Amino acid sequence: MTFQKRILCIGAGYVGGPTMAMIAHKCPDCRVTVVDINPERIAAWNSDDLPIYEPGLDKLIAATRGRNLFFSTDIEAGIRDNEIIFVSVNTPTKTFGLGAGMAADLQYWEKTARQILEFSESSKIVIEKSTLPVKTALAMERILNCRENGIRFDVLSNPEFLAEGTAISDLESPDRILIGSRETPSGLKARETLVEIYAEWVPREKIIASNIWSSELSKLVANAFLAQRISSINAISALCEKAEADVTEVARAVGMDTRIGPRFLNASIGFGGSCFAKDILNLVYLCRHYGLDEVADYWESVVHINRYQQERFIRNMLGAMFNTLAGKKICLWGFAFKANTGDTRESPAIFIARRLLEERAEVVVSDPKALKNARADLAGTEGSIAFIGDPVRAAKGCHAVAILTEWDLYRNLDFGKIFKTMAQPAFLFDGRNVLDHRRCFDIGFNVYPIGKPPLTHF
Ligand code: NAD
Ligand code: UGA
């Protein structure tokens, strides 16, 4: 079969894999190849045991893999043989040198640019899918167009807005597709080529265009705004606990204002995930670079509140359990940074587990999808740690259960039975406000929600 467009994606991660699977599914006329430097990841994409858990992903892969979707480690051939190249490599926070702990580490991104330059034998459209600091496209253009050999590269910015756990439905019905391009004739032509791909399933009015820098910045700002809402409601949750107000009631009342809206107002142990903190810190770094210290301080406070909320959770546990956790068995329900994913990157659970171990508690970790990652995250951490998949078995003999991920399965367990198997007095710390607190209290638990008065038998 001859394909109308040949598409490559460099980086077979949480974004590259699902995004390309959706393009392959919706555009049967396109041949889509995903490459990665990590051979184990590619082998997993080519197996029945996919490298990431995402509801609906296995079906999508089964429908497309081997038909018009291919996973490979041959980056050189991939670059040579394809005319449209998405770059979806990781852009973590820098851990060394200038900007350590704040700026984006662009080494993977730049390596990719140089590989594209080295292996290209014809002109290409190169699309930033990774989240990047503003003006990265300029660096990309400078690297790619440094040779005078008649090969032209048009760089577009097309940030990804999917959320893990809902990636497939987000990709299928996105709120918008943003494409940033140069306003030159070839820039506009490249943009139209990408629009045509998305227009196969996304309504045209949802495909929006902008200049490249606005597009790059919009991605950082979208994540900063989302994270800011969580820090805002989490800050209010601390006040609710003091003032005997209920944060869920406050969020409902506030969110019914159509100018504010109800989503992303769930108080929690804080946001996790590989992107929110990284992208805000990146934004803060950019602002400081441009001398905008007040703007930088404003956004940095979103991250401060997030750290404060996690530490507050530990302090509440300590206070409730008579100021000592040493030798007590604490069961953590959920380790993933949110429900419906096995991803634990920057999960608040990592911080909470480590802090509990510092207090010399014995920690039992339970999660339906994230135990493998949890084991890797806690490897080498000193103290007593056990990993048990079944939440009921995990809670047995524990002094407390702390809910760290809002998995649905925790809502409907037999709490009467669980209570009887636990050490008394038994404590429940609901870091996600997912349980029926009154019912658990009536069973005998001492219940500590987030942002609501505790229900205790003392
Ligand atoms: P990831 O770590 O899961 O995947 C990145 C992949 O790139 C890895 O498999 C890595 O081996 C590969 N890679 C690195 N350098 C390479 C190279 N030179 N050649 C080939 N492969 C290379 O990361 P991710 O979560 O998919 O995120 C990718 C980008 O997308 C980041 O910039 C992130 O901020 C952004 N993003 C992520 C999400 C999300 O939900 N995870 C959502 C939107 C945007
Ligand atoms: C987030 C954004 O929602 C995506 O649009 C973006 O593409 C992505 O980051 C990215 O750039 O990586 P993601 O991190 O996968 O997606 O998941 P979210 O649903 O945003 O949740 C992030 C964190 O916030 C989780 O720890 C979640 O539990 C927490 N959260 C979310 C709350 O504590 N309260 C809420 O009301 C919502």
XYZ file of N, CA and C in Angstrom, residues 145-293:
447
model
N 18.912 24.464 10.063
C 19.144 25.163 8.794
C 20.558 25.744 8.701
N 21.519 25.086 9.396
C 22.885 25.636 9.388
C 23.680 25.212 8.153
N 23.164 24.234 7.402
C 23.905 23.794 6.201
C 23.255 24.361 4.942
N 24.083 24.676 3.966
C 23.544 25.208 2.703
C 23.518 24.059 1.692
N 22.581 23.138 1.842
C 22.588 21.973 0.933
C 21.237 21.768 0.240
N 20.408 22.812 0.278
C 19.130 22.731 -0.423
C 18.045 22.005 0.365
N 18.408 21.417 1.529
C 17.389 20.739 2.358
C 16.819 21.770 3.328
N 15.470 21.843 3.374
C 14.829 22.871 4.197
C 14.048 22.235 5.344
N 14.110 22.865 6.499
C 13.344 22.357 7.642
C 12.391 23.451 8.115
N 11.120 23.131 8.172
C 10.153 24.059 8.765
C 9.805 23.550 10.147
N 9.981 24.412 11.141
C 9.724 23.991 12.520
C 8.357 24.524 12.964
N 7.531 23.622 13.486
C 6.217 24.001 14.019
C 6.178 23.672 15.514
N 5.326 24.381 16.239
C 5.081 24.023 17.637
C 3.660 23.481 17.726
N 3.526 22.288 18.287
C 2.194 21.666 18.400
C 2.123 20.962 19.757
N 2.003 21.775 20.841
C 2.059 21.179 22.177
C 0.920 20.191 22.420
N 1.193 19.257 23.321
C 0.191 18.231 23.633
C -0.480 18.568 24.963
N -1.815 18.474 24.979
C -2.562 18.825 26.191
C -3.211 17.616 26.863
N -2.907 16.406 26.408
C -3.567 15.228 26.994
C -3.185 15.092 28.466
N -4.093 14.507 29.235
C -3.793 14.178 30.632
C -3.716 12.658 30.740
N -2.827 12.165 31.563
C -2.713 10.711 31.721
C -3.971 10.185 32.411
N -4.296 8.954 32.083
C -5.515 8.362 32.636
C -6.713 8.600 31.733
N -6.683 9.733 31.009
C -7.761 10.022 30.052
C -7.144 10.345 28.688
N -5.934 9.858 28.451
C -5.197 10.260 27.241
C -5.972 9.930 25.965
N -6.575 8.747 25.918
C -7.210 8.333 24.665
C -8.430 9.212 24.364
N -9.261 9.454 25.370
C -10.418 10.326 25.083
C -9.963 11.769 24.858
N -8.921 12.209 25.538
C -8.406 13.570 25.291
C -7.907 13.700 23.850
N -7.246 12.639 23.360
C -6.719 12.694 21.986
C -7.850 12.609 20.964
N -8.869 11.829 21.316
C -9.993 11.642 20.393
C -10.841 12.908 20.298
N -11.078 13.562 21.427
C -11.894 14.794 21.405
C -11.167 15.905 22.150
N -10.135 16.448 21.564
C -9.377 17.490 22.272
C -10.171 18.789 22.374
N -9.908 19.560 23.441
C -10.543 20.882 23.560
C -10.057 21.776 22.423
N -8.789 21.641 22.090
C -8.213 22.399 20.962
C -6.914 21.724 20.546
N -6.564 21.999 19.277
C -5.242 21.634 18.766
C -4.567 22.956 18.450
N -3.400 23.156 19.013
C -2.710 24.429 18.809
C -1.496 24.209 17.904
N -1.412 25.020 16.853
C -0.261 24.899 15.951
C 0.380 26.273 15.781
N 1.621 26.365 16.223
C 2.371 27.609 16.056
C 3.320 27.472 14.882
N 3.361 28.509 14.047
C 4.259 28.435 12.880
C 4.819 29.817 12.576
N 5.823 29.841 11.719
C 6.287 31.093 11.153
C 5.238 31.575 10.164
N 5.169 32.888 9.971
C 4.168 33.431 9.040
C 4.712 33.498 7.608
N 5.778 32.779 7.331
C 6.364 32.777 5.980
C 5.567 31.823 5.088
N 5.696 31.930 3.752
C 4.946 31.004 2.890
C 5.238 29.542 3.231
N 6.506 29.182 3.479
C 6.760 27.761 3.749
C 6.300 27.384 5.155
N 6.362 28.340 6.094
C 5.845 28.074 7.440
C 4.342 27.808 7.400
N 3.629 28.628 6.628
C 2.173 28.478 6.534
C 1.806 27.181 5.816
N 2.626 26.810 4.823
C 2.369 25.563 4.085
C 2.560 24.356 5.032
N 3.615 24.429 5.823
C 3.873 23.348 6.783
C 2.704 23.252 7.762
N 2.232 24.410 8.223
C 1.102 24.426 9.164
C -0.114 23.759 8.543
N -0.377 24.072 7.267
C -1.553 23.493 6.600
C -1.424 21.968 6.497
N -0.203 21.483 6.278
C 0.003 20.034 6.214
C -0.397 19.379 7.538
N -0.009 20.014 8.638
C -0.343 19.451 9.951
C -1.841 19.599 10.243
N -2.416 20.739 9.829
C -3.862 20.929 10.010
C -4.615 19.791 9.318
N -4.190 19.445 8.103
C -4.874 18.383 7.337
C -4.902 17.068 8.107
N -3.821 16.770 8.806
C -3.769 15.513 9.583
C -4.835 15.550 10.676
N -4.823 16.609 11.489
C -5.774 16.679 12.606
C -7.218 16.792 12.120
N -7.390 17.476 10.968
C -8.758 17.709 10.472
C -9.445 16.390 10.093
N -8.701 15.300 10.040
C -9.325 13.995 9.783
C -10.330 13.640 10.870
N -10.135 14.167 12.088
C -11.109 13.854 13.144
C -11.435 15.014 14.090
N -10.654 16.097 14.031
C -10.926 17.220 14.939
C -11.641 18.323 14.147
N -12.774 18.847 14.665
C -13.463 19.922 13.941
C -12.519 21.104 13.691
N -12.633 21.673 12.479
C -11.697 22.747 12.083
C -11.647 23.908 13.085
N -12.831 24.233 13.677
C -12.829 25.409 14.567
C -12.033 25.143 15.849
N -11.722 23.861 16.101
C -10.919 23.559 17.300
C -9.426 23.503 16.982
N -9.084 23.672 15.726
C -7.662 23.677 15.361
C -7.247 25.133 15.228
N -6.470 25.598 16.182
C -6.160 27.028 16.183
C -4.674 27.263 15.875
N -4.432 28.413 15.247
C -3.064 28.730 14.838
C -2.568 29.946 15.626
N -1.267 30.008 15.790
C -0.682 31.186 16.446
C 0.767 31.306 15.991
N 1.438 32.357 16.459
C 2.874 32.374 16.159
C 3.579 31.352 17.051
N 4.800 30.971 16.682
C 5.442 29.842 17.386
C 5.638 30.142 18.868
N 6.032 31.378 19.177
C 6.368 31.678 20.583
C 5.109 31.651 21.443
N 3.986 32.132 20.885
C 2.728 32.070 21.654
C 2.372 30.617 21.918
N 2.598 29.768 20.916
C 2.234 28.356 21.066
C 3.090 27.710 22.155
N 4.397 27.935 22.086
C 5.285 27.356 23.115
C 4.880 27.852 24.504
N 4.602 29.165 24.596
C 4.275 29.727 25.907
C 2.909 29.250 26.394
N 1.950 29.109 25.477
C 0.593 28.695 25.879
C 0.620 27.367 26.622
N 1.498 26.470 26.193
C 1.564 25.159 26.847
C 2.005 25.309 28.306
N 3.050 26.108 28.535
C 3.512 26.315 29.910
C 2.426 27.005 30.737
N 1.752 27.958 30.110
C 0.745 28.735 30.842
C -0.474 27.867 31.168
N -0.871 27.006 30.230
C -2.029 26.131 30.489
C -1.736 25.258 31.713
N -0.556 24.669 31.766
C -0.224 23.827 32.922
C -0.119 24.662 34.199
N 0.434 25.865 34.074
C 0.563 26.722 35.255
C -0.820 27.092 35.801
N -1.763 27.406 34.909
C -3.122 27.772 35.352
C -3.809 26.578 36.031
N -3.657 25.386 35.438
C -4.299 24.199 36.026
C -3.728 23.929 37.420
N -2.402 23.977 37.513
C -1.750 23.710 38.796
C -2.113 24.790 39.812
N -2.256 26.019 39.324
C -2.600 27.130 40.219
C -3.970 26.904 40.863
N -4.907 26.348 40.097
C -6.232 26.068 40.665
C -6.116 25.057 41.802
N -5.265 24.053 41.593
C -5.133 23.020 42.637
C -4.477 23.632 43.878
N -3.433 24.428 43.672
C -2.801 25.058 44.842
C -3.769 26.031 45.523
N -4.609 26.694 44.739
C -5.570 27.625 45.343
C -6.537 26.869 46.255
N -7.086 25.772 45.758
C -8.074 25.051 46.582
C -7.360 24.345 47.740
N -6.118 23.908 47.515
C -5.383 23.268 48.611
C -5.037 24.276 49.709
N -4.721 25.509 49.314
C -4.456 26.549 50.317
C -5.723 26.785 51.141
N -6.865 26.808 50.445
C -8.133 27.022 51.152
C -8.463 25.815 52.042
N -8.029 24.618 51.640
C -8.313 23.423 52.462
C -7.661 23.559 53.841
N -6.480 24.187 53.881
C -5.809 24.373 55.171
C -6.654 25.291 56.062
N -7.209 26.339 55.445
C -8.048 27.273 56.205
C -9.334 26.575 56.661
N -9.919 25.749 55.783
C -11.155 25.032 56.132
C -10.946 24.169 57.376
N -9.789 23.500 57.432
C -9.529 22.629 58.585
C -9.493 23.417 59.886
N -9.034 24.661 59.825
C -9.001 25.496 61.036
C -10.373 26.084 61.339
N -11.117 26.424 60.268
C -12.333 27.216 60.448
C -13.597 26.360 60.481
N -13.433 25.023 60.508
C -14.564 24.086 60.495
C -15.468 24.278 59.293
N -14.892 24.738 58.198
C -15.635 24.769 56.932
C -15.294 23.484 56.189
N -16.038 23.212 55.102
C -15.832 21.973 54.342
C -15.386 22.373 52.930
N -14.180 21.982 52.552
C -13.603 22.452 51.288
C -14.428 21.982 50.079
N -15.090 20.831 50.203
C -15.906 20.349 49.080
C -17.101 21.284 48.877
N -17.678 21.719 49.993
C -18.814 22.649 49.889
C -18.358 23.996 49.343
N -17.190 24.435 49.781
C -16.668 25.718 49.290
C -16.389 25.611 47.780
N -15.743 24.504 47.376
C -15.399 24.334 45.950
C -16.667 24.288 45.102
N -17.699 23.616 45.625
C -18.941 23.540 44.847
C -19.550 24.930 44.680
N -19.608 25.673 45.781
C -20.217 27.010 45.729
C -19.419 27.932 44.794
N -18.113 27.851 44.901
C -17.262 28.727 44.076
C -17.323 28.287 42.609
N -17.258 26.980 42.386
C -17.195 26.449 41.020
C -18.485 26.610 40.240
N -19.605 26.857 40.941
C -20.864 27.060 40.207
C -20.938 28.421 39.535
N -20.025 29.295 39.890
C -19.883 30.550 39.155
C -19.318 30.175 37.782
N -20.094 30.452 36.727
C -19.668 29.982 35.409
C -18.351 30.625 34.973
N -18.003 31.757 35.601
C -16.714 32.356 35.245
C -15.558 31.554 35.829
N -15.829 30.797 36.882
C -14.762 30.009 37.521
C -14.817 28.559 37.040
N -15.998 27.955 37.066
C -16.158 26.584 36.578
C -15.790 25.558 37.636
N -16.388 24.346 37.551
C -16.254 23.375 38.648
C -15.033 22.458 38.579
N -14.346 22.387 37.446
C -13.308 21.355 37.329
C -11.985 21.786 37.957
N -11.188 20.788 38.318
C -9.862 21.045 38.894
C -9.931 21.827 40.202
N -10.955 21.522 40.988
C -11.062 22.147 42.306
C -11.121 21.087 43.401
N -10.564 19.903 43.128
C -10.554 18.861 44.156
C -9.320 19.037 45.036
N -9.576 19.337 46.319
C -8.456 19.444 47.252
C -7.808 18.065 47.383
N -6.502 18.052 47.614
C -5.790 16.767 47.595
C -4.504 16.875 48.400
N -3.721 15.802 48.319
C -2.382 15.846 48.925
C -1.419 16.637 48.056
N -1.919 17.251 47.006
C -1.061 18.043 46.120
C -0.956 17.396 44.759
N -0.612 18.208 43.775
C -0.484 17.657 42.425
C 0.857 16.958 42.262
N 0.845 15.910 41.432
C 2.084 15.238 41.052
C 2.123 15.166 39.542
N 2.880 14.202 39.041
C 2.989 14.050 37.593
C 4.267 14.681 37.092
N 4.661 14.252 35.914
C 5.980 14.651 35.415
C 6.014 16.093 34.942
N 4.851 16.747 34.825
C 4.877 18.037 34.124
C 4.550 19.291 34.932
N 3.579 19.240 35.849
C 3.151 20.506 36.460
C 4.318 21.251 37.115
N 5.011 20.583 38.033
C 6.099 21.285 38.739
C 7.189 21.685 37.745
N 7.534 20.746 36.874
C 8.601 21.020 35.889
C 8.254 22.236 35.022
N 7.015 22.294 34.540
C 6.657 23.368 33.611
C 6.527 24.710 34.322
N 6.017 24.693 35.560
C 5.935 25.970 36.294
C 7.342 26.470 36.605
N 8.224 25.558 37.032
C 9.592 25.984 37.351
C 10.281 26.540 36.108
N 9.985 25.927 34.986
C 10.499 26.401 33.707
C 9.992 27.833 33.429
N 8.705 28.050 33.683
C 8.107 29.379 33.503
C 8.762 30.389 34.452
N 8.962 29.958 35.689
C 9.582 30.832 36.697
C 10.995 31.204 36.245
N 11.704 30.219 35.729
C 13.082 30.457 35.273
C 13.105 31.477 34.126
N 12.152 31.297 33.214
C 12.065 32.231 32.081
C 11.801 33.653 32.572
N 10.867 33.783 33.514
C 10.527 35.119 34.031
C 11.749 35.746 34.685
N 12.481 34.944 35.476
C 13.684 35.491 36.141
C 14.720 35.889 35.086
N 14.833 35.065 34.045
C 15.784 35.362 32.975
C 15.481 36.732 32.361
N 14.189 37.053 32.236
C 13.810 38.341 31.649
C 13.706 39.454 32.707
N 14.139 39.152 33.931
C 14.139 40.168 34.990
C 12.770 40.419 35.599
N 11.833 39.495 35.402
C 10.471 39.691 35.912
C 10.318 38.948 37.243
N 11.008 39.433 38.277
C 11.053 38.686 39.535
C 9.698 38.573 40.232
